[in-house]
Amino acid sequence: MDILALNKITYGLFVLTAWDDKEKVNGCIVNTLMQVTVSPNSVALAVNKQNLTHDMIMNGKEFCASVISEKADFSIFQRFGMQSGRDVDKFDGYENVAKDSEGGIYVTENTNAYIHGKVINTVDLGTHTMFIAQIVDANILSDDTSMTYSYYHEHVKPKPVIEKAKQDENNEEAPAGKWVCKICGYVHEGEELSEDFICPWCKHPASDFEYVTV
Ligand code: FE
């Protein structure tokens, strides 16, 4: 078996937003959303339980998925994917949001559509919860092409920081090697990476890290 075959699956990228009755809004980046039925229109979505957005969807039973377009740069992934809503307010000072006719909050920056779902079923998948949701509102925001996960890896994700160290000939203090997350570029300093390590930025496991020497 070659598990890398799974990398050939195509995925979109979305800013997933949730809100509560105290006007608190949070969001994260997901690639696990797909339409599953037409009548009624419904989608399936899997969210890592470590994300605050997961808990807010569990409580509020609704979400918006804003479809990220190819115009988006790395900053939207940094804002929504590489920090936790438990530490910072990701929407503090962020004005690229709008409210739909059903009260759903979606992102308007470099997105081409939004889909507002109300949860009708959940499946416990261990690390993730799968939400099945009926669409209650949706609209197209632009004609820009949707960004795929592979486009993100090829064109948006910065090269690992280790590359910069390599280019700096005066950097005599650079360590022998580092572990770099292949998903988001996070660099873990040091020779050792434990098997149960979870990337603090993108929440992917140690198996998605590669050891890079300078
Ligand atoms: Fe990562």
mmCIF file with all atom_site columns, N, CA, C and O in Angstrom, residues 43-84:
data_model
loop_
_atom_site.group_PDB
_atom_site.id
_atom_site.type_symbol
_atom_site.label_atom_id
_atom_site.label_alt_id
_atom_site.label_comp_id
_atom_site.label_asym_id
_atom_site.label_entity_id
_atom_site.label_seq_id
_atom_site.pdbx_PDB_ins_code
_atom_site.Cartn_x
_atom_site.Cartn_y
_atom_site.Cartn_z
_atom_site.occupancy
_atom_site.B_iso_or_equiv
_atom_site.pdbx_formal_charge
_atom_site.auth_seq_id
_atom_site.auth_comp_id
_atom_site.auth_asym_id
_atom_site.auth_atom_id
_atom_site.pdbx_PDB_model_num
ATOM 1   N N  . VAL A 1 43 ? -23.944 19.493 3.142  1.00 0.00 ? 43 VAL A N  1
ATOM 2   C CA . VAL A 1 43 ? -22.499 19.318 3.050  1.00 0.00 ? 43 VAL A CA 1
ATOM 3   C C  . VAL A 1 43 ? -22.033 18.483 4.238  1.00 0.00 ? 43 VAL A C  1
ATOM 4   O O  . VAL A 1 43 ? -22.708 18.404 5.268  1.00 0.00 ? 43 VAL A O  1
ATOM 5   N N  . ALA A 1 44 ? -20.868 17.853 4.063  1.00 0.00 ? 44 ALA A N  1
ATOM 6   C CA . ALA A 1 44 ? -20.184 17.182 5.166  1.00 0.00 ? 44 ALA A CA 1
ATOM 7   C C  . ALA A 1 44 ? -18.890 17.933 5.412  1.00 0.00 ? 44 ALA A C  1
ATOM 8   O O  . ALA A 1 44 ? -18.264 18.453 4.478  1.00 0.00 ? 44 ALA A O  1
ATOM 9   N N  . LEU A 1 45 ? -18.507 18.011 6.679  1.00 0.00 ? 45 LEU A N  1
ATOM 10  C CA . LEU A 1 45 ? -17.356 18.817 7.077  1.00 0.00 ? 45 LEU A CA 1
ATOM 11  C C  . LEU A 1 45 ? -16.712 18.119 8.262  1.00 0.00 ? 45 LEU A C  1
ATOM 12  O O  . LEU A 1 45 ? -17.393 17.721 9.198  1.00 0.00 ? 45 LEU A O  1
ATOM 13  N N  . ALA A 1 46 ? -15.389 17.946 8.239  1.00 0.00 ? 46 ALA A N  1
ATOM 14  C CA . ALA A 1 46 ? -14.689 17.360 9.387  1.00 0.00 ? 46 ALA A CA 1
ATOM 15  C C  . ALA A 1 46 ? -13.801 18.428 10.015 1.00 0.00 ? 46 ALA A C  1
ATOM 16  O O  . ALA A 1 46 ? -13.096 19.154 9.310  1.00 0.00 ? 46 ALA A O  1
ATOM 17  N N  . VAL A 1 47 ? -13.857 18.550 11.349 1.00 0.00 ? 47 VAL A N  1
ATOM 18  C CA . VAL A 1 47 ? -13.090 19.575 12.056 1.00 0.00 ? 47 VAL A CA 1
ATOM 19  C C  . VAL A 1 47 ? -12.347 18.942 13.223 1.00 0.00 ? 47 VAL A C  1
ATOM 20  O O  . VAL A 1 47 ? -12.926 18.153 13.988 1.00 0.00 ? 47 VAL A O  1
ATOM 21  N N  . ASN A 1 48 ? -11.073 19.291 13.356 1.00 0.00 ? 48 ASN A N  1
ATOM 22  C CA . ASN A 1 48 ? -10.249 18.798 14.461 1.00 0.00 ? 48 ASN A CA 1
ATOM 23  C C  . ASN A 1 48 ? -10.820 19.286 15.793 1.00 0.00 ? 48 ASN A C  1
ATOM 24  O O  . ASN A 1 48 ? -11.121 20.480 15.954 1.00 0.00 ? 48 ASN A O  1
ATOM 25  N N  . LYS A 1 49 ? -10.927 18.370 16.754 1.00 0.00 ? 49 LYS A N  1
ATOM 26  C CA . LYS A 1 49 ? -11.529 18.720 18.048 1.00 0.00 ? 49 LYS A CA 1
ATOM 27  C C  . LYS A 1 49 ? -10.700 19.738 18.827 1.00 0.00 ? 49 LYS A C  1
ATOM 28  O O  . LYS A 1 49 ? -11.196 20.349 19.771 1.00 0.00 ? 49 LYS A O  1
ATOM 29  N N  . GLN A 1 50 ? -9.420  19.900 18.476 1.00 0.00 ? 50 GLN A N  1
ATOM 30  C CA . GLN A 1 50 ? -8.586  20.865 19.198 1.00 0.00 ? 50 GLN A CA 1
ATOM 31  C C  . GLN A 1 50 ? -8.924  22.310 18.846 1.00 0.00 ? 50 GLN A C  1
ATOM 32  O O  . GLN A 1 50 ? -8.518  23.233 19.533 1.00 0.00 ? 50 GLN A O  1
ATOM 33  N N  . ASN A 1 51 ? -9.632  22.502 17.745 1.00 0.00 ? 51 ASN A N  1
ATOM 34  C CA . ASN A 1 51 ? -9.944  23.862 17.316 1.00 0.00 ? 51 ASN A CA 1
ATOM 35  C C  . ASN A 1 51 ? -11.116 24.432 18.102 1.00 0.00 ? 51 ASN A C  1
ATOM 36  O O  . ASN A 1 51 ? -12.141 23.764 18.282 1.00 0.00 ? 51 ASN A O  1
ATOM 37  N N  . LEU A 1 52 ? -10.965 25.690 18.518 1.00 0.00 ? 52 LEU A N  1
ATOM 38  C CA . LEU A 1 52 ? -12.064 26.372 19.199 1.00 0.00 ? 52 LEU A CA 1
ATOM 39  C C  . LEU A 1 52 ? -13.303 26.425 18.305 1.00 0.00 ? 52 LEU A C  1
ATOM 40  O O  . LEU A 1 52 ? -14.439 26.300 18.782 1.00 0.00 ? 52 LEU A O  1
ATOM 41  N N  . THR A 1 53 ? -13.083 26.583 17.009 1.00 0.00 ? 53 THR A N  1
ATOM 42  C CA . THR A 1 53 ? -14.213 26.624 16.071 1.00 0.00 ? 53 THR A CA 1
ATOM 43  C C  . THR A 1 53 ? -15.031 25.330 16.156 1.00 0.00 ? 53 THR A C  1
ATOM 44  O O  . THR A 1 53 ? -16.259 25.359 16.033 1.00 0.00 ? 53 THR A O  1
ATOM 45  N N  . HIS A 1 54 ? -14.349 24.217 16.372 1.00 0.00 ? 54 HIS A N  1
ATOM 46  C CA . HIS A 1 54 ? -15.055 22.938 16.539 1.00 0.00 ? 54 HIS A CA 1
ATOM 47  C C  . HIS A 1 54 ? -16.058 23.024 17.686 1.00 0.00 ? 54 HIS A C  1
ATOM 48  O O  . HIS A 1 54 ? -17.235 22.670 17.546 1.00 0.00 ? 54 HIS A O  1
ATOM 49  N N  . ASP A 1 55 ? -15.580 23.521 18.839 1.00 0.00 ? 55 ASP A N  1
ATOM 50  C CA . ASP A 1 55 ? -16.456 23.584 20.014 1.00 0.00 ? 55 ASP A CA 1
ATOM 51  C C  . ASP A 1 55 ? -17.616 24.555 19.780 1.00 0.00 ? 55 ASP A C  1
ATOM 52  O O  . ASP A 1 55 ? -18.742 24.317 20.233 1.00 0.00 ? 55 ASP A O  1
ATOM 53  N N  . MET A 1 56 ? -17.315 25.644 19.072 1.00 0.00 ? 56 MET A N  1
ATOM 54  C CA . MET A 1 56 ? -18.372 26.634 18.825 1.00 0.00 ? 56 MET A CA 1
ATOM 55  C C  . MET A 1 56 ? -19.430 26.083 17.872 1.00 0.00 ? 56 MET A C  1
ATOM 56  O O  . MET A 1 56 ? -20.616 26.379 18.008 1.00 0.00 ? 56 MET A O  1
ATOM 57  N N  . ILE A 1 57 ? -19.024 25.264 16.912 1.00 0.00 ? 57 ILE A N  1
ATOM 58  C CA . ILE A 1 57 ? -20.017 24.634 16.022 1.00 0.00 ? 57 ILE A CA 1
ATOM 59  C C  . ILE A 1 57 ? -20.816 23.584 16.802 1.00 0.00 ? 57 ILE A C  1
ATOM 60  O O  . ILE A 1 57 ? -22.033 23.456 16.641 1.00 0.00 ? 57 ILE A O  1
ATOM 61  N N  . MET A 1 58 ? -20.135 22.858 17.686 1.00 0.00 ? 58 MET A N  1
ATOM 62  C CA . MET A 1 58 ? -20.839 21.880 18.535 1.00 0.00 ? 58 MET A CA 1
ATOM 63  C C  . MET A 1 58 ? -21.940 22.561 19.341 1.00 0.00 ? 58 MET A C  1
ATOM 64  O O  . MET A 1 58 ? -23.041 22.017 19.482 1.00 0.00 ? 58 MET A O  1
ATOM 65  N N  . ASN A 1 59 ? -21.625 23.768 19.849 1.00 0.00 ? 59 ASN A N  1
ATOM 66  C CA . ASN A 1 59 ? -22.600 24.487 20.679 1.00 0.00 ? 59 ASN A CA 1
ATOM 67  C C  . ASN A 1 59 ? -23.667 25.186 19.840 1.00 0.00 ? 59 ASN A C  1
ATOM 68  O O  . ASN A 1 59 ? -24.852 25.099 20.121 1.00 0.00 ? 59 ASN A O  1
ATOM 69  N N  . GLY A 1 60 ? -23.230 25.903 18.814 1.00 0.00 ? 60 GLY A N  1
ATOM 70  C CA . GLY A 1 60 ? -24.160 26.742 18.052 1.00 0.00 ? 60 GLY A CA 1
ATOM 71  C C  . GLY A 1 60 ? -24.861 26.024 16.924 1.00 0.00 ? 60 GLY A C  1
ATOM 72  O O  . GLY A 1 60 ? -25.855 26.506 16.396 1.00 0.00 ? 60 GLY A O  1
ATOM 73  N N  . LYS A 1 61 ? -24.302 24.862 16.505 1.00 0.00 ? 61 LYS A N  1
ATOM 74  C CA . LYS A 1 61 ? -24.913 24.028 15.463 1.00 0.00 ? 61 LYS A CA 1
ATOM 75  C C  . LYS A 1 61 ? -25.016 24.734 14.108 1.00 0.00 ? 61 LYS A C  1
ATOM 76  O O  . LYS A 1 61 ? -25.879 24.405 13.299 1.00 0.00 ? 61 LYS A O  1
ATOM 77  N N  . GLU A 1 62 ? -24.148 25.713 13.879 1.00 0.00 ? 62 GLU A N  1
ATOM 78  C CA . GLU A 1 62 ? -24.110 26.295 12.540 1.00 0.00 ? 62 GLU A CA 1
ATOM 79  C C  . GLU A 1 62 ? -22.747 26.892 12.269 1.00 0.00 ? 62 GLU A C  1
ATOM 80  O O  . GLU A 1 62 ? -21.944 27.113 13.173 1.00 0.00 ? 62 GLU A O  1
ATOM 81  N N  . PHE A 1 63 ? -22.479 27.144 10.998 1.00 0.00 ? 63 PHE A N  1
ATOM 82  C CA . PHE A 1 63 ? -21.178 27.656 10.575 1.00 0.00 ? 63 PHE A CA 1
ATOM 83  C C  . PHE A 1 63 ? -21.321 28.276 9.196  1.00 0.00 ? 63 PHE A C  1
ATOM 84  O O  . PHE A 1 63 ? -22.318 28.050 8.502  1.00 0.00 ? 63 PHE A O  1
ATOM 85  N N  . CYS A 1 64 ? -20.317 29.068 8.816  1.00 0.00 ? 64 CYS A N  1
ATOM 86  C CA . CYS A 1 64 ? -20.160 29.479 7.422  1.00 0.00 ? 64 CYS A CA 1
ATOM 87  C C  . CYS A 1 64 ? -18.817 28.968 6.922  1.00 0.00 ? 64 CYS A C  1
ATOM 88  O O  . CYS A 1 64 ? -17.821 28.996 7.662  1.00 0.00 ? 64 CYS A O  1
ATOM 89  N N  . ALA A 1 65 ? -18.801 28.496 5.688  1.00 0.00 ? 65 ALA A N  1
ATOM 90  C CA . ALA A 1 65 ? -17.541 28.140 5.030  1.00 0.00 ? 65 ALA A CA 1
ATOM 91  C C  . ALA A 1 65 ? -17.350 29.123 3.885  1.00 0.00 ? 65 ALA A C  1
ATOM 92  O O  . ALA A 1 65 ? -18.164 29.177 2.963  1.00 0.00 ? 65 ALA A O  1
ATOM 93  N N  . SER A 1 66 ? -16.295 29.951 3.984  1.00 0.00 ? 66 SER A N  1
ATOM 94  C CA . SER A 1 66 ? -15.978 30.906 2.927  1.00 0.00 ? 66 SER A CA 1
ATOM 95  C C  . SER A 1 66 ? -14.913 30.264 2.042  1.00 0.00 ? 66 SER A C  1
ATOM 96  O O  . SER A 1 66 ? -13.855 29.849 2.534  1.00 0.00 ? 66 SER A O  1
ATOM 97  N N  . VAL A 1 67 ? -15.199 30.180 0.753  1.00 0.00 ? 67 VAL A N  1
ATOM 98  C CA . VAL A 1 67 ? -14.319 29.463 -0.178 1.00 0.00 ? 67 VAL A CA 1
ATOM 99  C C  . VAL A 1 67 ? -13.145 30.351 -0.563 1.00 0.00 ? 67 VAL A C  1
ATOM 100 O O  . VAL A 1 67 ? -13.328 31.432 -1.139 1.00 0.00 ? 67 VAL A O  1
ATOM 101 N N  . ILE A 1 68 ? -11.934 29.928 -0.235 1.00 0.00 ? 68 ILE A N  1
ATOM 102 C CA . ILE A 1 68 ? -10.733 30.730 -0.510 1.00 0.00 ? 68 ILE A CA 1
ATOM 103 C C  . ILE A 1 68 ? -10.387 30.642 -1.992 1.00 0.00 ? 68 ILE A C  1
ATOM 104 O O  . ILE A 1 68 ? -10.402 29.565 -2.582 1.00 0.00 ? 68 ILE A O  1
ATOM 105 N N  . SER A 1 69 ? -10.082 31.807 -2.596 1.00 0.00 ? 69 SER A N  1
ATOM 106 C CA . SER A 1 69 ? -9.740  31.837 -4.022 1.00 0.00 ? 69 SER A CA 1
ATOM 107 C C  . SER A 1 69 ? -8.222  31.871 -4.206 1.00 0.00 ? 69 SER A C  1
ATOM 108 O O  . SER A 1 69 ? -7.459  32.074 -3.252 1.00 0.00 ? 69 SER A O  1
ATOM 109 N N  . GLU A 1 70 ? -7.815  31.709 -5.456 1.00 0.00 ? 70 GLU A N  1
ATOM 110 C CA . GLU A 1 70 ? -6.377  31.708 -5.756 1.00 0.00 ? 70 GLU A CA 1
ATOM 111 C C  . GLU A 1 70 ? -5.749  33.081 -5.543 1.00 0.00 ? 70 GLU A C  1
ATOM 112 O O  . GLU A 1 70 ? -4.538  33.218 -5.558 1.00 0.00 ? 70 GLU A O  1
ATOM 113 N N  . LYS A 1 71 ? -6.552  34.116 -5.367 1.00 0.00 ? 71 LYS A N  1
ATOM 114 C CA . LYS A 1 71 ? -5.994  35.459 -5.111 1.00 0.00 ? 71 LYS A CA 1
ATOM 115 C C  . LYS A 1 71 ? -5.465  35.591 -3.682 1.00 0.00 ? 71 LYS A C  1
ATOM 116 O O  . LYS A 1 71 ? -4.740  36.533 -3.363 1.00 0.00 ? 71 LYS A O  1
ATOM 117 N N  . ALA A 1 72 ? -5.836  34.674 -2.817 1.00 0.00 ? 72 ALA A N  1
ATOM 118 C CA . ALA A 1 72 ? -5.453  34.792 -1.401 1.00 0.00 ? 72 ALA A CA 1
ATOM 119 C C  . ALA A 1 72 ? -3.950  34.606 -1.235 1.00 0.00 ? 72 ALA A C  1
ATOM 120 O O  . ALA A 1 72 ? -3.330  33.800 -1.936 1.00 0.00 ? 72 ALA A O  1
ATOM 121 N N  . ASP A 1 73 ? -3.371  35.370 -0.314 1.00 0.00 ? 73 ASP A N  1
ATOM 122 C CA . ASP A 1 73 ? -1.960  35.163 -0.006 1.00 0.00 ? 73 ASP A CA 1
ATOM 123 C C  . ASP A 1 73 ? -1.846  34.453 1.349  1.00 0.00 ? 73 ASP A C  1
ATOM 124 O O  . ASP A 1 73 ? -2.842  34.074 1.969  1.00 0.00 ? 73 ASP A O  1
ATOM 125 N N  . PHE A 1 74 ? -0.603  34.322 1.808  1.00 0.00 ? 74 PHE A N  1
ATOM 126 C CA . PHE A 1 74 ? -0.363  33.511 3.005  1.00 0.00 ? 74 PHE A CA 1
ATOM 127 C C  . PHE A 1 74 ? -1.004  34.107 4.260  1.00 0.00 ? 74 PHE A C  1
ATOM 128 O O  . PHE A 1 74 ? -1.262  33.389 5.227  1.00 0.00 ? 74 PHE A O  1
ATOM 129 N N  . SER A 1 75 ? -1.271  35.430 4.232  1.00 0.00 ? 75 SER A N  1
ATOM 130 C CA . SER A 1 75 ? -1.732  36.089 5.459  1.00 0.00 ? 75 SER A CA 1
ATOM 131 C C  . SER A 1 75 ? -3.062  35.530 5.962  1.00 0.00 ? 75 SER A C  1
ATOM 132 O O  . SER A 1 75 ? -3.293  35.457 7.172  1.00 0.00 ? 75 SER A O  1
ATOM 133 N N  . ILE A 1 76 ? -3.938  35.128 5.067  1.00 0.00 ? 76 ILE A N  1
ATOM 134 C CA . ILE A 1 76 ? -5.236  34.608 5.517  1.00 0.00 ? 76 ILE A CA 1
ATOM 135 C C  . ILE A 1 76 ? -5.045  33.254 6.222  1.00 0.00 ? 76 ILE A C  1
ATOM 136 O O  . ILE A 1 76 ? -5.756  32.925 7.171  1.00 0.00 ? 76 ILE A O  1
ATOM 137 N N  . PHE A 1 77 ? -4.028  32.505 5.800  1.00 0.00 ? 77 PHE A N  1
ATOM 138 C CA . PHE A 1 77 ? -3.732  31.217 6.447  1.00 0.00 ? 77 PHE A CA 1
ATOM 139 C C  . PHE A 1 77 ? -3.061  31.450 7.802  1.00 0.00 ? 77 PHE A C  1
ATOM 140 O O  . PHE A 1 77 ? -3.283  30.702 8.742  1.00 0.00 ? 77 PHE A O  1
ATOM 141 N N  . GLN A 1 78 ? -2.246  32.510 7.868  1.00 0.00 ? 78 GLN A N  1
ATOM 142 C CA . GLN A 1 78 ? -1.620  32.841 9.150  1.00 0.00 ? 78 GLN A CA 1
ATOM 143 C C  . GLN A 1 78 ? -2.679  33.276 10.156 1.00 0.00 ? 78 GLN A C  1
ATOM 144 O O  . GLN A 1 78 ? -2.679  32.848 11.309 1.00 0.00 ? 78 GLN A O  1
ATOM 145 N N  . ARG A 1 79 ? -3.567  34.162 9.711  1.00 0.00 ? 79 ARG A N  1
ATOM 146 C CA . ARG A 1 79 ? -4.583  34.699 10.632 1.00 0.00 ? 79 ARG A CA 1
ATOM 147 C C  . ARG A 1 79 ? -5.511  33.608 11.159 1.00 0.00 ? 79 ARG A C  1
ATOM 148 O O  . ARG A 1 79 ? -5.748  33.495 12.358 1.00 0.00 ? 79 ARG A O  1
ATOM 149 N N  . PHE A 1 80 ? -6.021  32.789 10.247 1.00 0.00 ? 80 PHE A N  1
ATOM 150 C CA . PHE A 1 80 ? -7.058  31.842 10.659 1.00 0.00 ? 80 PHE A CA 1
ATOM 151 C C  . PHE A 1 80 ? -6.544  30.436 10.946 1.00 0.00 ? 80 PHE A C  1
ATOM 152 O O  . PHE A 1 80 ? -7.207  29.676 11.653 1.00 0.00 ? 80 PHE A O  1
ATOM 153 N N  . GLY A 1 81 ? -5.355  30.105 10.400 1.00 0.00 ? 81 GLY A N  1
ATOM 154 C CA . GLY A 1 81 ? -4.894  28.727 10.549 1.00 0.00 ? 81 GLY A CA 1
ATOM 155 C C  . GLY A 1 81 ? -3.728  28.530 11.484 1.00 0.00 ? 81 GLY A C  1
ATOM 156 O O  . GLY A 1 81 ? -3.459  27.409 11.895 1.00 0.00 ? 81 GLY A O  1
ATOM 157 N N  . MET A 1 82 ? -2.998  29.598 11.815 1.00 0.00 ? 82 MET A N  1
ATOM 158 C CA . MET A 1 82 ? -1.754  29.402 12.536 1.00 0.00 ? 82 MET A CA 1
ATOM 159 C C  . MET A 1 82 ? -1.718  30.094 13.886 1.00 0.00 ? 82 MET A C  1
ATOM 160 O O  . MET A 1 82 ? -0.652  30.427 14.401 1.00 0.00 ? 82 MET A O  1
ATOM 161 N N  . GLN A 1 83 ? -2.858  30.354 14.425 1.00 0.00 ? 83 GLN A N  1
ATOM 162 C CA . GLN A 1 83 ? -2.965  30.829 15.793 1.00 0.00 ? 83 GLN A CA 1
ATOM 163 C C  . GLN A 1 83 ? -4.306  30.325 16.326 1.00 0.00 ? 83 GLN A C  1
ATOM 164 O O  . GLN A 1 83 ? -5.178  29.968 15.545 1.00 0.00 ? 83 GLN A O  1
ATOM 165 N N  . SER A 1 84 ? -4.406  30.280 17.638 1.00 0.00 ? 84 SER A N  1
ATOM 166 C CA . SER A 1 84 ? -5.627  29.737 18.223 1.00 0.00 ? 84 SER A CA 1
ATOM 167 C C  . SER A 1 84 ? -6.547  30.849 18.703 1.00 0.00 ? 84 SER A C  1
ATOM 168 O O  . SER A 1 84 ? -6.102  31.825 19.297 1.00 0.00 ? 84 SER A O  1
#
